[in-house]
PDB file of C-alpha atoms and ligand atoms in Angstrom:
ATOM      1  CA  MET A 635    -159.471 -22.473  22.181  1.00 45.00           C
ATOM      2  CA  PHE A 636    -157.778 -25.264  24.179  1.00 46.00           C
ATOM      3  CA  TRP A 637    -158.965 -27.925  21.700  1.00 48.00           C
ATOM      4  CA  THR A 638    -157.762 -25.897  18.700  1.00 52.00           C
ATOM      5  CA  LEU A 639    -154.290 -25.548  20.252  1.00 45.00           C
ATOM      6  CA  LEU A 640    -154.128 -29.267  21.078  1.00 44.00           C
ATOM      7  CA  LEU A 641    -155.136 -30.160  17.510  1.00 44.00           C
ATOM      8  CA  ALA A 642    -152.450 -27.843  16.091  1.00 49.00           C
ATOM      9  CA  VAL A 643    -149.739 -29.421  18.331  1.00 45.00           C
ATOM     10  CA  LEU A 644    -150.820 -32.912  17.314  1.00 43.00           C
ATOM     11  CA  LEU A 645    -150.741 -31.957  13.650  1.00 42.00           C
ATOM     12  CA  LEU A 646    -147.235 -30.502  14.041  1.00 40.00           C
ATOM     13  CA  LEU A 647    -146.015 -33.692  15.751  1.00 41.00           C
ATOM     14  CA  LEU A 648    -147.470 -35.801  12.952  1.00 39.00           C
ATOM     15  CA  LEU A 649    -145.809 -33.670  10.280  1.00 37.00           C
ATOM     16  CA  HIS A 650    -142.447 -33.893  12.073  1.00 38.00           C
ATOM     17  CA  ALA A 651    -142.645 -37.704  12.290  1.00 38.00           C
ATOM     18  CA  GLN A 652    -143.572 -37.915   8.594  1.00 41.00           C
ATOM     19  CA  LEU A 653    -140.625 -35.685   7.632  1.00 29.00           C
ATOM     20  CA  HIS A 654    -138.266 -37.872   9.666  1.00 32.00           C
ATOM     21  CA  VAL A 655    -139.410 -41.049   7.855  1.00 30.00           C
ATOM     22  CA  CYS A 656    -138.988 -39.354   4.455  1.00 28.00           C
ATOM     23  CA  LEU A 657    -135.455 -38.205   5.267  1.00 25.00           C
ATOM     24  CA  ARG A 658    -134.473 -41.676   6.482  1.00 29.00           C
ATOM     25  CA  GLU A 659    -135.760 -43.254   3.267  1.00 29.00           C
ATOM     26  CA  LEU A 660    -133.940 -40.681   1.161  1.00 26.00           C
ATOM     27  CA  ARG A 661    -130.663 -41.312   3.013  1.00 27.00           C
ATOM     28  CA  SER A 662    -130.845 -45.105   2.613  1.00 29.00           C
ATOM     29  CA  ALA A 663    -131.547 -44.732  -1.123  1.00 29.00           C
ATOM     30  CA  THR A 664    -128.474 -42.523  -1.693  1.00 29.00           C
ATOM     31  CA  PRO A 665    -125.244 -44.567  -1.900  1.00 32.00           C
ATOM     32  CA  ALA A 666    -122.253 -43.077  -0.097  1.00 30.00           C
ATOM     33  CA  PRO A 667    -119.601 -42.428  -2.747  1.00 29.00           C
ATOM     34  CA  GLY A 668    -117.125 -45.205  -3.216  1.00 31.00           C
ATOM     35  CA  ASN A 669    -118.130 -47.768  -0.659  1.00 33.00           C
ATOM     36  CA  ALA A 670    -121.880 -48.243  -0.379  1.00 38.00           C
ATOM     37  CA  THR A 671    -123.622 -51.155  -2.028  1.00 46.00           C
ATOM     38  CA  GLN A 672    -126.283 -50.041  -4.490  1.00 47.00           C
ATOM     39  CA  ARG A 673    -129.769 -51.433  -4.299  1.00 47.00           C
ATOM     40  CA  LEU A 674    -132.017 -51.062  -7.285  1.00 51.00           C
ATOM     41  CA  PRO A 675    -135.658 -52.108  -7.462  1.00 54.00           C
ATOM     42  CA  GLY A 676    -136.070 -55.873  -7.680  1.00 82.00           C
ATOM     43  CA  ASN A 677    -133.486 -58.349  -6.553  1.00 90.00           C
ATOM     44  CA  ALA A 678    -130.514 -56.808  -8.323  1.00 96.00           C
ATOM     45  CA  THR A 679    -127.690 -56.068  -5.941  1.00 97.00           C
ATOM     46  CA  GLN A 680    -123.901 -55.983  -5.840  1.00 98.00           C
ATOM     47  CA  ARG A 681    -122.418 -59.258  -4.617  1.00 98.00           C
ATOM     48  CA  LEU A 682    -118.933 -60.446  -3.791  1.00 98.00           C
ATOM     49  CA  PRO A 683    -117.443 -62.394  -6.697  1.00 98.00           C
ATOM     50  CA  GLY A 684    -118.155 -66.092  -6.948  1.00 98.00           C
ATOM     51  CA  ALA A 685    -115.241 -66.406  -9.353  1.00 99.00           C
ATOM     52  CA  ILE A 686    -112.010 -64.452  -9.710  1.00 99.00           C
ATOM     53  CA  ILE A 687    -109.641 -64.507 -12.659  1.00 99.00           C
ATOM     54  CA  ILE A 688    -106.393 -64.155 -10.713  1.00 99.00           C
ATOM     55  CA  GLY A 689    -103.991 -64.016 -13.676  1.00 97.00           C
ATOM     56  CA  VAL A 690    -101.615 -64.448 -15.183  1.00 98.00           C
ATOM     57  CA  ARG A 691    -100.779 -61.012 -16.533  1.00 98.00           C
ATOM     58  CA  LYS A 692    -100.718 -61.166 -20.377  1.00 98.00           C
ATOM     59  CA  GLY A 693    -102.119 -64.681 -20.259  1.00 98.00           C
ATOM     60  CA  GLY A 694    -105.407 -63.775 -21.961  1.00 98.00           C
ATOM     61  CA  THR A 695    -107.286 -62.588 -18.868  1.00 98.00           C
ATOM     62  CA  ARG A 696    -109.344 -59.940 -20.690  1.00 98.00           C
ATOM     63  CA  ALA A 697    -110.380 -62.376 -23.426  1.00 98.00           C
ATOM     64  CA  LEU A 698    -111.451 -64.932 -20.805  1.00 98.00           C
ATOM     65  CA  LEU A 699    -113.485 -62.359 -18.853  1.00 98.00           C
ATOM     66  CA  GLU A 700    -115.226 -61.014 -21.968  1.00 98.00           C
ATOM     67  CA  MET A 701    -115.993 -64.530 -23.168  1.00 98.00           C
ATOM     68  CA  LEU A 702    -117.467 -65.559 -19.812  1.00 98.00           C
ATOM     69  CA  ASN A 703    -119.522 -62.383 -19.888  1.00 98.00           C
ATOM     70  CA  LEU A 704    -121.423 -63.760 -22.887  1.00 98.00           C
ATOM     71  CA  HIS A 705    -123.056 -66.211 -20.502  1.00 98.00           C
ATOM     72  CA  PRO A 706    -126.503 -65.003 -19.368  1.00 97.00           C
ATOM     73  CA  ASP A 707    -125.840 -66.077 -15.768  1.00 98.00           C
ATOM     74  CA  VAL A 708    -122.592 -64.128 -15.487  1.00 98.00           C
ATOM     75  CA  GLU A 709    -122.038 -60.479 -14.564  1.00 98.00           C
ATOM     76  CA  VAL A 710    -118.496 -59.140 -14.682  1.00 98.00           C
ATOM     77  CA  ALA A 711    -116.679 -56.181 -13.155  1.00 98.00           C
ATOM     78  CA  LYS A 712    -115.542 -54.303 -16.241  1.00 96.00           C
ATOM     79  CA  ALA A 713    -112.468 -52.674 -14.672  1.00 98.00           C
ATOM     80  CA  GLU A 714    -109.691 -54.443 -12.798  1.00 98.00           C
ATOM     81  CA  VAL A 715    -110.374 -54.027  -9.091  1.00 98.00           C
ATOM     82  CA  HIS A 716    -106.876 -54.502  -7.531  1.00 98.00           C
ATOM     83  CA  TYR A 717    -108.339 -55.143  -4.081  1.00 99.00           C
ATOM     84  CA  PHE A 718    -106.191 -58.008  -2.807  1.00 99.00           C
ATOM     85  CA  ASN A 719    -102.893 -56.825  -4.293  1.00 98.00           C
ATOM     86  CA  LEU A 720    -102.890 -53.108  -3.419  1.00 98.00           C
ATOM     87  CA  ASP A 721    -102.707 -52.239   0.280  1.00 98.00           C
ATOM     88  CA  GLU A 722    -104.441 -48.892  -0.196  1.00 98.00           C
ATOM     89  CA  ASN A 723    -107.469 -50.653  -1.723  1.00 98.00           C
ATOM     90  CA  TYR A 724    -107.476 -53.553   0.746  1.00 98.00           C
ATOM     91  CA  ARG A 725    -107.560 -51.061   3.621  1.00 98.00           C
ATOM     92  CA  ARG A 726    -110.870 -49.762   2.244  1.00 98.00           C
ATOM     93  CA  GLY A 727    -112.497 -52.995   3.367  1.00 98.00           C
ATOM     94  CA  PRO A 728    -114.933 -55.555   1.937  1.00 98.00           C
ATOM     95  CA  GLY A 729    -117.718 -52.960   1.597  1.00 98.00           C
ATOM     96  CA  TRP A 730    -115.586 -51.063  -0.877  1.00 98.00           C
ATOM     97  CA  TYR A 731    -114.726 -54.285  -2.708  1.00 98.00           C
ATOM     98  CA  ARG A 732    -118.367 -55.219  -3.051  1.00 98.00           C
ATOM     99  CA  ALA A 733    -119.220 -51.736  -4.283  1.00 98.00           C
ATOM    100  CA  GLN A 734    -116.862 -52.300  -7.253  1.00 98.00           C
ATOM    101  CA  MET A 735    -118.975 -55.242  -8.419  1.00 98.00           C
ATOM    102  CA  PRO A 736    -121.715 -55.105 -11.045  1.00 98.00           C
ATOM    103  CA  LEU A 737    -125.371 -55.486 -10.167  1.00 98.00           C
ATOM    104  CA  SER A 738    -126.493 -59.093 -10.405  1.00 97.00           C
ATOM    105  CA  LEU A 739    -129.633 -61.112  -9.768  1.00 97.00           C
ATOM    106  CA  PRO A 740    -129.906 -64.087  -7.400  1.00 96.00           C
ATOM    107  CA  GLY A 741    -128.444 -67.129  -9.156  1.00 95.00           C
ATOM    108  CA  GLN A 742    -126.093 -65.060 -11.292  1.00 98.00           C
ATOM    109  CA  LEU A 743    -122.356 -65.373 -10.884  1.00 98.00           C
ATOM    110  CA  THR A 744    -120.238 -62.273 -10.308  1.00 98.00           C
ATOM    111  CA  VAL A 745    -116.764 -62.419 -11.834  1.00 98.00           C
ATOM    112  CA  GLU A 746    -113.862 -60.019 -11.468  1.00 98.00           C
ATOM    113  CA  LYS A 747    -110.383 -60.192 -12.967  1.00 98.00           C
ATOM    114  CA  THR A 748    -107.194 -58.647 -11.699  1.00 99.00           C
ATOM    115  CA  PRO A 749    -104.073 -60.305 -13.146  1.00 98.00           C
ATOM    116  CA  GLY A 750    -101.931 -58.636 -10.481  1.00 98.00           C
ATOM    117  CA  TYR A 751    -103.411 -60.991  -7.860  1.00 99.00           C
ATOM    118  CA  PHE A 752    -101.502 -64.045  -9.068  1.00 99.00           C
ATOM    119  CA  THR A 753     -98.044 -62.778  -8.157  1.00 98.00           C
ATOM    120  CA  ALA A 754     -98.923 -60.624  -5.121  1.00 98.00           C
ATOM    121  CA  PRO A 755     -97.759 -62.448  -1.951  1.00 98.00           C
ATOM    122  CA  ALA A 756    -100.586 -61.143   0.257  1.00 98.00           C
ATOM    123  CA  ALA A 757    -103.380 -61.769  -2.262  1.00 99.00           C
ATOM    124  CA  PRO A 758    -104.190 -65.474  -1.636  1.00 99.00           C
ATOM    125  CA  GLY A 759    -104.727 -65.059   2.139  1.00 98.00           C
ATOM    126  CA  ARG A 760    -106.758 -61.908   1.674  1.00 98.00           C
ATOM    127  CA  ALA A 761    -108.899 -63.501  -1.025  1.00 99.00           C
ATOM    128  CA  ARG A 762    -109.552 -66.531   1.165  1.00 98.00           C
ATOM    129  CA  ARG A 763    -110.603 -64.351   4.091  1.00 98.00           C
ATOM    130  CA  THR A 764    -112.856 -62.123   1.974  1.00 98.00           C
ATOM    131  CA  ALA A 765    -114.388 -64.603  -0.468  1.00 98.00           C
ATOM    132  CA  PRO A 766    -113.712 -68.079   0.974  1.00 98.00           C
ATOM    133  CA  ASP A 767    -116.056 -69.820  -1.462  1.00 97.00           C
ATOM    134  CA  ALA A 768    -114.785 -68.126  -4.590  1.00 98.00           C
ATOM    135  CA  ARG A 769    -113.600 -70.245  -7.509  1.00 98.00           C
ATOM    136  CA  LEU A 770    -110.326 -69.165  -9.049  1.00 99.00           C
ATOM    137  CA  LEU A 771    -109.510 -69.100 -12.739  1.00 99.00           C
ATOM    138  CA  LEU A 772    -105.884 -68.988 -13.789  1.00 99.00           C
ATOM    139  CA  ILE A 773    -105.155 -68.552 -17.485  1.00 99.00           C
ATOM    140  CA  VAL A 774    -101.597 -69.424 -18.413  1.00 98.00           C
ATOM    141  CA  ARG A 775     -99.529 -69.199 -21.547  1.00 98.00           C
ATOM    142  CA  ASP A 776     -95.988 -70.167 -22.553  1.00 98.00           C
ATOM    143  CA  PRO A 777     -94.051 -68.256 -19.865  1.00 98.00           C
ATOM    144  CA  ALA A 778     -91.327 -67.163 -22.330  1.00 98.00           C
ATOM    145  CA  GLU A 779     -93.954 -65.777 -24.690  1.00 98.00           C
ATOM    146  CA  ARG A 780     -95.703 -64.175 -21.713  1.00 98.00           C
ATOM    147  CA  LEU A 781     -92.476 -62.478 -20.643  1.00 98.00           C
ATOM    148  CA  VAL A 782     -92.016 -60.953 -24.106  1.00 98.00           C
ATOM    149  CA  SER A 783     -95.645 -59.805 -24.121  1.00 98.00           C
ATOM    150  CA  ASP A 784     -95.179 -58.311 -20.634  1.00 98.00           C
ATOM    151  CA  TYR A 785     -92.038 -56.462 -21.775  1.00 98.00           C
ATOM    152  CA  THR A 786     -93.851 -55.228 -24.910  1.00 98.00           C
ATOM    153  CA  GLN A 787     -96.671 -53.793 -22.815  1.00 98.00           C
ATOM    154  CA  VAL A 788     -94.307 -51.898 -20.505  1.00 98.00           C
ATOM    155  CA  LEU A 789     -92.321 -50.646 -23.524  1.00 98.00           C
ATOM    156  CA  HIS A 790     -95.527 -49.419 -25.145  1.00 98.00           C
ATOM    157  CA  ASN A 791     -96.669 -47.616 -21.962  1.00 97.00           C
ATOM    158  CA  ARG A 792     -93.292 -45.931 -21.527  1.00 98.00           C
ATOM    159  CA  ARG A 793     -93.161 -44.821 -25.142  1.00 97.00           C
ATOM    160  CA  GLN A 794     -96.611 -43.304 -24.780  1.00 97.00           C
ATOM    161  CA  ARG A 795     -95.326 -41.258 -21.842  1.00 97.00           C
ATOM    162  CA  GLY A 796     -92.276 -40.267 -23.881  1.00 98.00           C
ATOM    163  CA  LYS A 797     -89.958 -42.264 -21.606  1.00 97.00           C
ATOM    164  CA  PRO A 798     -87.055 -44.400 -22.804  1.00 94.00           C
ATOM    165  CA  TYR A 799     -86.808 -48.129 -22.048  1.00 95.00           C
ATOM    166  CA  ARG A 800     -83.909 -50.517 -22.369  1.00 97.00           C
ATOM    167  CA  PRO A 801     -84.032 -53.306 -24.977  1.00 97.00           C
ATOM    168  CA  LEU A 802     -85.448 -56.585 -23.717  1.00 98.00           C
ATOM    169  CA  GLU A 803     -82.163 -58.478 -23.821  1.00 98.00           C
ATOM    170  CA  GLU A 804     -80.469 -55.851 -21.670  1.00 97.00           C
ATOM    171  CA  LEU A 805     -83.086 -56.420 -18.969  1.00 98.00           C
ATOM    172  CA  LEU A 806     -83.232 -60.186 -19.309  1.00 98.00           C
ATOM    173  CA  LEU A 807     -79.501 -60.876 -19.311  1.00 98.00           C
ATOM    174  CA  ARG A 808     -76.819 -59.776 -16.866  1.00 97.00           C
ATOM    175  CA  ARG A 809     -73.246 -60.524 -17.911  1.00 96.00           C
ATOM    176  CA  GLY A 810     -74.534 -62.996 -20.484  1.00 97.00           C
ATOM    177  CA  ARG A 811     -76.702 -64.944 -18.021  1.00 98.00           C
ATOM    178  CA  ILE A 812     -80.425 -64.781 -17.283  1.00 98.00           C
ATOM    179  CA  ASP A 813     -81.041 -62.176 -14.586  1.00 98.00           C
ATOM    180  CA  PRO A 814     -83.266 -63.824 -11.953  1.00 98.00           C
ATOM    181  CA  ASP A 815     -84.208 -60.389 -10.590  1.00 98.00           C
ATOM    182  CA  TYR A 816     -85.944 -59.276 -13.771  1.00 98.00           C
ATOM    183  CA  LYS A 817     -89.565 -58.737 -12.690  1.00 98.00           C
ATOM    184  CA  ALA A 818     -91.130 -59.979 -15.921  1.00 98.00           C
ATOM    185  CA  LEU A 819     -89.168 -63.212 -15.532  1.00 98.00           C
ATOM    186  CA  GLN A 820     -90.311 -63.633 -11.936  1.00 98.00           C
ATOM    187  CA  ARG A 821     -93.923 -63.249 -13.025  1.00 98.00           C
ATOM    188  CA  SER A 822     -93.363 -66.200 -15.395  1.00 98.00           C
ATOM    189  CA  LEU A 823     -92.348 -68.596 -12.593  1.00 98.00           C
ATOM    190  CA  TYR A 824     -95.875 -69.927 -12.301  1.00 99.00           C
ATOM    191  CA  HIS A 825     -95.147 -72.718  -9.816  1.00 98.00           C
ATOM    192  CA  GLN A 826     -93.924 -70.256  -7.175  1.00 98.00           C
ATOM    193  CA  HIS A 827     -97.063 -68.155  -7.314  1.00 98.00           C
ATOM    194  CA  LEU A 828     -99.492 -71.036  -7.612  1.00 98.00           C
ATOM    195  CA  ALA A 829     -97.930 -72.678  -4.534  1.00 98.00           C
ATOM    196  CA  ARG A 830     -98.976 -69.655  -2.475  1.00 98.00           C
ATOM    197  CA  TRP A 831    -102.565 -69.857  -3.758  1.00 98.00           C
ATOM    198  CA  LEU A 832    -102.728 -73.573  -3.026  1.00 98.00           C
ATOM    199  CA  ALA A 833    -101.690 -72.887   0.565  1.00 98.00           C
ATOM    200  CA  HIS A 834    -105.012 -71.042   0.956  1.00 98.00           C
ATOM    201  CA  PHE A 835    -107.427 -72.614  -1.552  1.00 98.00           C
ATOM    202  CA  PRO A 836    -108.053 -76.331  -2.172  1.00 98.00           C
ATOM    203  CA  PRO A 837    -106.874 -77.468  -5.640  1.00 98.00           C
ATOM    204  CA  GLY A 838    -110.479 -78.189  -6.640  1.00 98.00           C
ATOM    205  CA  ARG A 839    -111.202 -74.461  -6.336  1.00 98.00           C
ATOM    206  CA  VAL A 840    -108.563 -73.552  -8.927  1.00 98.00           C
ATOM    207  CA  HIS A 841    -109.103 -74.084 -12.650  1.00 98.00           C
ATOM    208  CA  VAL A 842    -106.296 -73.623 -15.147  1.00 98.00           C
ATOM    209  CA  VAL A 843    -107.227 -72.295 -18.590  1.00 98.00           C
ATOM    210  CA  ASP A 844    -104.856 -72.908 -21.486  1.00 98.00           C
ATOM    211  CA  GLY A 845    -104.230 -69.434 -22.952  1.00 98.00           C
ATOM    212  CA  GLU A 846    -102.840 -70.751 -26.241  1.00 98.00           C
ATOM    213  CA  ALA A 847    -105.863 -73.020 -26.696  1.00 98.00           C
ATOM    214  CA  LEU A 848    -108.144 -70.067 -25.975  1.00 98.00           C
ATOM    215  CA  ILE A 849    -106.486 -68.170 -28.836  1.00 98.00           C
ATOM    216  CA  ARG A 850    -106.664 -71.139 -31.273  1.00 98.00           C
ATOM    217  CA  ASP A 851    -110.214 -72.194 -30.495  1.00 98.00           C
ATOM    218  CA  PRO A 852    -111.979 -70.497 -27.566  1.00 98.00           C
ATOM    219  CA  PHE A 853    -115.151 -72.571 -27.326  1.00 98.00           C
ATOM    220  CA  PRO A 854    -113.747 -75.805 -25.782  1.00 98.00           C
ATOM    221  CA  GLU A 855    -111.906 -73.784 -23.116  1.00 98.00           C
ATOM    222  CA  LEU A 856    -115.088 -71.878 -22.349  1.00 98.00           C
ATOM    223  CA  ARG A 857    -117.111 -75.086 -22.106  1.00 98.00           C
ATOM    224  CA  ARG A 858    -114.615 -76.410 -19.538  1.00 98.00           C
ATOM    225  CA  ALA A 859    -114.787 -73.122 -17.610  1.00 98.00           C
ATOM    226  CA  GLU A 860    -118.604 -73.294 -17.578  1.00 98.00           C
ATOM    227  CA  GLY A 861    -118.343 -76.769 -16.073  1.00 98.00           C
ATOM    228  CA  PHE A 862    -115.881 -75.675 -13.397  1.00 98.00           C
ATOM    229  CA  LEU A 863    -118.090 -72.716 -12.491  1.00 98.00           C
ATOM    230  CA  GLU A 864    -121.170 -74.974 -12.387  1.00 98.00           C
ATOM    231  CA  LEU A 865    -122.918 -72.790 -14.935  1.00 98.00           C
ATOM    232  CA  PRO A 866    -125.523 -74.303 -17.237  1.00 98.00           C
ATOM    233  CA  PRO A 867    -123.904 -74.752 -20.674  1.00 98.00           C
ATOM    234  CA  ARG A 868    -125.166 -71.711 -22.561  1.00 98.00           C
ATOM    235  CA  LEU A 869    -122.196 -70.690 -24.685  1.00 98.00           C
ATOM    236  CA  SER A 870    -121.895 -72.165 -28.158  1.00 98.00           C
ATOM    237  CA  PRO A 871    -119.331 -72.129 -30.983  1.00 98.00           C
ATOM    238  CA  ALA A 872    -121.560 -69.503 -32.668  1.00 97.00           C
ATOM    239  CA  ASN A 873    -120.489 -67.015 -29.969  1.00 98.00           C
ATOM    240  CA  PHE A 874    -116.988 -66.925 -31.490  1.00 98.00           C
ATOM    241  CA  TYR A 875    -115.834 -66.126 -35.005  1.00 98.00           C
ATOM    242  CA  PHE A 876    -112.345 -65.715 -36.361  1.00 98.00           C
ATOM    243  CA  ASN A 877    -111.566 -62.177 -37.489  1.00 97.00           C
ATOM    244  CA  ALA A 878    -108.786 -62.356 -40.075  1.00 97.00           C
ATOM    245  CA  THR A 879    -107.973 -58.634 -39.794  1.00 95.00           C
ATOM    246  CA  LYS A 880    -107.541 -58.825 -36.038  1.00 95.00           C
ATOM    247  CA  GLY A 881    -105.915 -62.251 -36.263  1.00 97.00           C
ATOM    248  CA  PHE A 882    -107.945 -63.422 -33.258  1.00 98.00           C
ATOM    249  CA  TYR A 883    -111.359 -64.741 -32.421  1.00 98.00           C
ATOM    250  CA  CYS A 884    -113.957 -62.065 -31.720  1.00 98.00           C
ATOM    251  CA  LEU A 885    -117.206 -62.417 -29.782  1.00 98.00           C
ATOM    252  CA  GLN A 886    -120.807 -62.269 -30.889  1.00 97.00           C
ATOM    253  CA  ALA A 887    -124.125 -62.520 -29.070  1.00 95.00           C
ATOM    254  CA  ALA A 888    -127.613 -61.112 -29.603  1.00 90.00           C
ATOM    255  CA  GLY A 889    -126.698 -59.617 -32.978  1.00 90.00           C
ATOM    256  CA  ARG A 890    -123.747 -57.644 -31.577  1.00 92.00           C
ATOM    257  CA  ASP A 891    -120.095 -58.395 -32.026  1.00 94.00           C
ATOM    258  CA  LYS A 892    -116.934 -57.326 -30.308  1.00 96.00           C
ATOM    259  CA  CYS A 893    -113.183 -57.753 -30.753  1.00 98.00           C
ATOM    260  CA  LEU A 894    -110.672 -56.995 -28.029  1.00 98.00           C
ATOM    261  CA  ASP A 895    -108.938 -53.629 -28.371  1.00 96.00           C
ATOM    262  CA  GLU A 896    -105.546 -53.053 -29.980  1.00 94.00           C
ATOM    263  CA  SER A 897    -103.682 -53.442 -26.663  1.00 96.00           C
ATOM    264  CA  LYS A 898    -104.363 -57.188 -27.046  1.00 97.00           C
ATOM    265  CA  GLY A 899    -102.437 -58.954 -29.767  1.00 96.00           C
ATOM    266  CA  ARG A 900     -99.679 -56.367 -30.233  1.00 96.00           C
ATOM    267  CA  ARG A 901     -96.640 -57.180 -32.336  1.00 97.00           C
ATOM    268  CA  HIS A 902     -94.041 -58.382 -29.824  1.00 98.00           C
ATOM    269  CA  ALA A 903     -90.709 -56.680 -29.236  1.00 98.00           C
ATOM    270  CA  PRO A 904     -87.836 -58.636 -30.803  1.00 97.00           C
ATOM    271  CA  ILE A 905     -85.717 -61.133 -28.902  1.00 98.00           C
ATOM    272  CA  GLY A 906     -82.695 -62.857 -30.482  1.00 97.00           C
ATOM    273  CA  PRO A 907     -82.754 -66.660 -30.919  1.00 98.00           C
ATOM    274  CA  ALA A 908     -79.791 -67.173 -28.552  1.00 98.00           C
ATOM    275  CA  ALA A 909     -81.436 -65.184 -25.724  1.00 98.00           C
ATOM    276  CA  LEU A 910     -84.713 -67.005 -26.315  1.00 98.00           C
ATOM    277  CA  ARG A 911     -82.924 -70.369 -26.108  1.00 98.00           C
ATOM    278  CA  GLN A 912     -81.311 -69.306 -22.827  1.00 98.00           C
ATOM    279  CA  LEU A 913     -84.662 -68.178 -21.467  1.00 98.00           C
ATOM    280  CA  CYS A 914     -86.322 -71.449 -22.447  1.00 98.00           C
ATOM    281  CA  ARG A 915     -83.532 -73.441 -20.807  1.00 98.00           C
ATOM    282  CA  TYR A 916     -83.934 -71.358 -17.640  1.00 98.00           C
ATOM    283  CA  LEU A 917     -87.692 -71.948 -17.570  1.00 98.00           C
ATOM    284  CA  ARG A 918     -87.523 -75.707 -18.148  1.00 98.00           C
ATOM    285  CA  GLU A 919     -87.395 -76.719 -14.464  1.00 98.00           C
ATOM    286  CA  PRO A 920     -89.922 -74.113 -13.204  1.00 98.00           C
ATOM    287  CA  ASN A 921     -92.295 -75.278 -15.962  1.00 98.00           C
ATOM    288  CA  ARG A 922     -91.864 -78.925 -14.951  1.00 98.00           C
ATOM    289  CA  ARG A 923     -92.732 -78.039 -11.373  1.00 98.00           C
ATOM    290  CA  PHE A 924     -95.821 -76.209 -12.532  1.00 98.00           C
ATOM    291  CA  PHE A 925     -96.919 -79.210 -14.647  1.00 98.00           C
ATOM    292  CA  ARG A 926     -96.554 -81.489 -11.622  1.00 98.00           C
ATOM    293  CA  MET A 927     -98.602 -79.082  -9.533  1.00 98.00           C
ATOM    294  CA  VAL A 928    -101.529 -78.906 -11.954  1.00 98.00           C
ATOM    295  CA  GLY A 929    -101.294 -82.506 -13.167  1.00 98.00           C
ATOM    296  CA  ARG A 930    -101.018 -81.695 -16.866  1.00 98.00           C
ATOM    297  CA  THR A 931     -98.400 -80.567 -19.359  1.00 98.00           C
ATOM    298  CA  PHE A 932     -98.306 -77.748 -21.881  1.00 98.00           C
ATOM    299  CA  ALA A 933     -96.320 -77.522 -25.121  1.00 97.00           C
ATOM    300  CA  TRP A 934     -94.144 -74.640 -23.992  1.00 98.00           C
ATOM    301  CA  CYS A 935     -90.632 -73.866 -25.220  1.00 94.00           C
TER     302      CYS A 935
HETATM  303  P1  A3P B 651    -100.410 -60.448 -26.776  1.00 57.92           P
HETATM  304  O1  A3P B 651    -100.790 -59.016 -26.781  1.00 57.92           O
HETATM  305  O2  A3P B 651     -99.058 -60.734 -26.281  1.00 57.92           O
HETATM  306  O3  A3P B 651    -100.693 -61.158 -28.089  1.00 57.92           O
HETATM  307  P2  A3P B 651    -104.245 -60.073 -21.004  1.00 57.92           P
HETATM  308  O4  A3P B 651    -105.662 -59.724 -21.318  1.00 57.92           O
HETATM  309  O5  A3P B 651    -104.120 -60.967 -19.816  1.00 57.92           O
HETATM  310  O6  A3P B 651    -103.392 -58.849 -20.934  1.00 57.92           O
HETATM  311  O7  A3P B 651    -103.700 -60.958 -22.194  1.00 57.92           O
HETATM  312  C1  A3P B 651    -103.434 -60.393 -23.449  1.00 57.92           C
HETATM  313  C2  A3P B 651    -103.287 -61.532 -24.418  1.00 57.92           C
HETATM  314  O8  A3P B 651    -104.559 -62.105 -24.689  1.00 57.92           O
HETATM  315  C3  A3P B 651    -102.777 -61.089 -25.764  1.00 57.92           C
HETATM  316  O9  A3P B 651    -101.384 -61.168 -25.716  1.00 57.92           O
HETATM  317  C4  A3P B 651    -103.430 -62.079 -26.722  1.00 57.92           C
HETATM  318  O10 A3P B 651    -102.515 -62.971 -27.318  1.00 57.92           O
HETATM  319  C5  A3P B 651    -104.370 -62.884 -25.836  1.00 57.92           C
HETATM  320  N1  A3P B 651    -105.675 -63.192 -26.406  1.00 57.92           N
HETATM  321  C6  A3P B 651    -106.331 -64.357 -26.206  1.00 57.92           C
HETATM  322  N2  A3P B 651    -107.475 -64.375 -26.883  1.00 57.92           N
HETATM  323  C7  A3P B 651    -107.565 -63.203 -27.523  1.00 57.92           C
HETATM  324  C8  A3P B 651    -108.549 -62.638 -28.390  1.00 57.92           C
HETATM  325  N3  A3P B 651    -109.641 -63.320 -28.716  1.00 57.92           N
HETATM  326  N4  A3P B 651    -108.336 -61.396 -28.879  1.00 57.92           N
HETATM  327  C9  A3P B 651    -107.200 -60.725 -28.544  1.00 57.92           C
HETATM  328  N5  A3P B 651    -106.238 -61.202 -27.725  1.00 57.92           N
HETATM  329  C10 A3P B 651    -106.420 -62.425 -27.209  1.00 57.92           C
END
């Protein structure tokens, strides 16, 4: 009788221990919503980005991300993450940031793009603290053209919500002069924003992509980006073909092709020649400062 009871107690203890191990395994395999890093079988895991496309808004950031994504050693975060520029996201911590990243294998490069980073004052310091070794890609475009594209996007969004919006020239000019407080203009003062990034990252960590060149002929820009990112050269001119209907290059790889959606390459809102001349005159000195900073010039207005 005694031995039977002892055996039963031992069996119960063994069962309890087994149940405990099972529960622990189950818990570690279930990611907490929003901020746990996923682990799948094999070496695939979510990693902090090795490269970040920091902007500039309307510079061609989506095209650059999609084109880099053709590279077999690159995994990209599909949605903009807005971690360094939005306080409510930054407060969620680096675990949350990492959980927004795609799964990647060792040796692959994780890339995210959030154009809002470039102009956000707190972003450079936060990025440096979170991902000190990250390489930064900045795609720029004629800042006057960028401003019009920026305005056009806001106009489009407001129209979709049934909201009115003032004409571009009313926002750009105050009593006949360029209004320095116009947000879309401020976003086009590249030298001011880049100076903040260079206070936190060495210049060798920042690569400038020519947005106009990317539109005209993407491959050479992509080859340069591969070099900067220390990726083996895997992209080729065959990855890009000009789509006459879209009016832009589209992407192809492994028998599949893709053009950017209709929010890219919209017809721009009109701006009169006199206002455009004024804008170009206003931007001349900021552009010069930017050229000095990056050690090259661009054929901007
Ligand atoms: P427009 O809509 O003013 O023409 P972002 O992705 O940063 O918002 O940039 C949008 C811009 O990307 C577009 O501005 C477009 O000119 C540019 N772009 C560059 N390459 C492109 C491509 N292959 N297809 C579509 N748009 C492209």
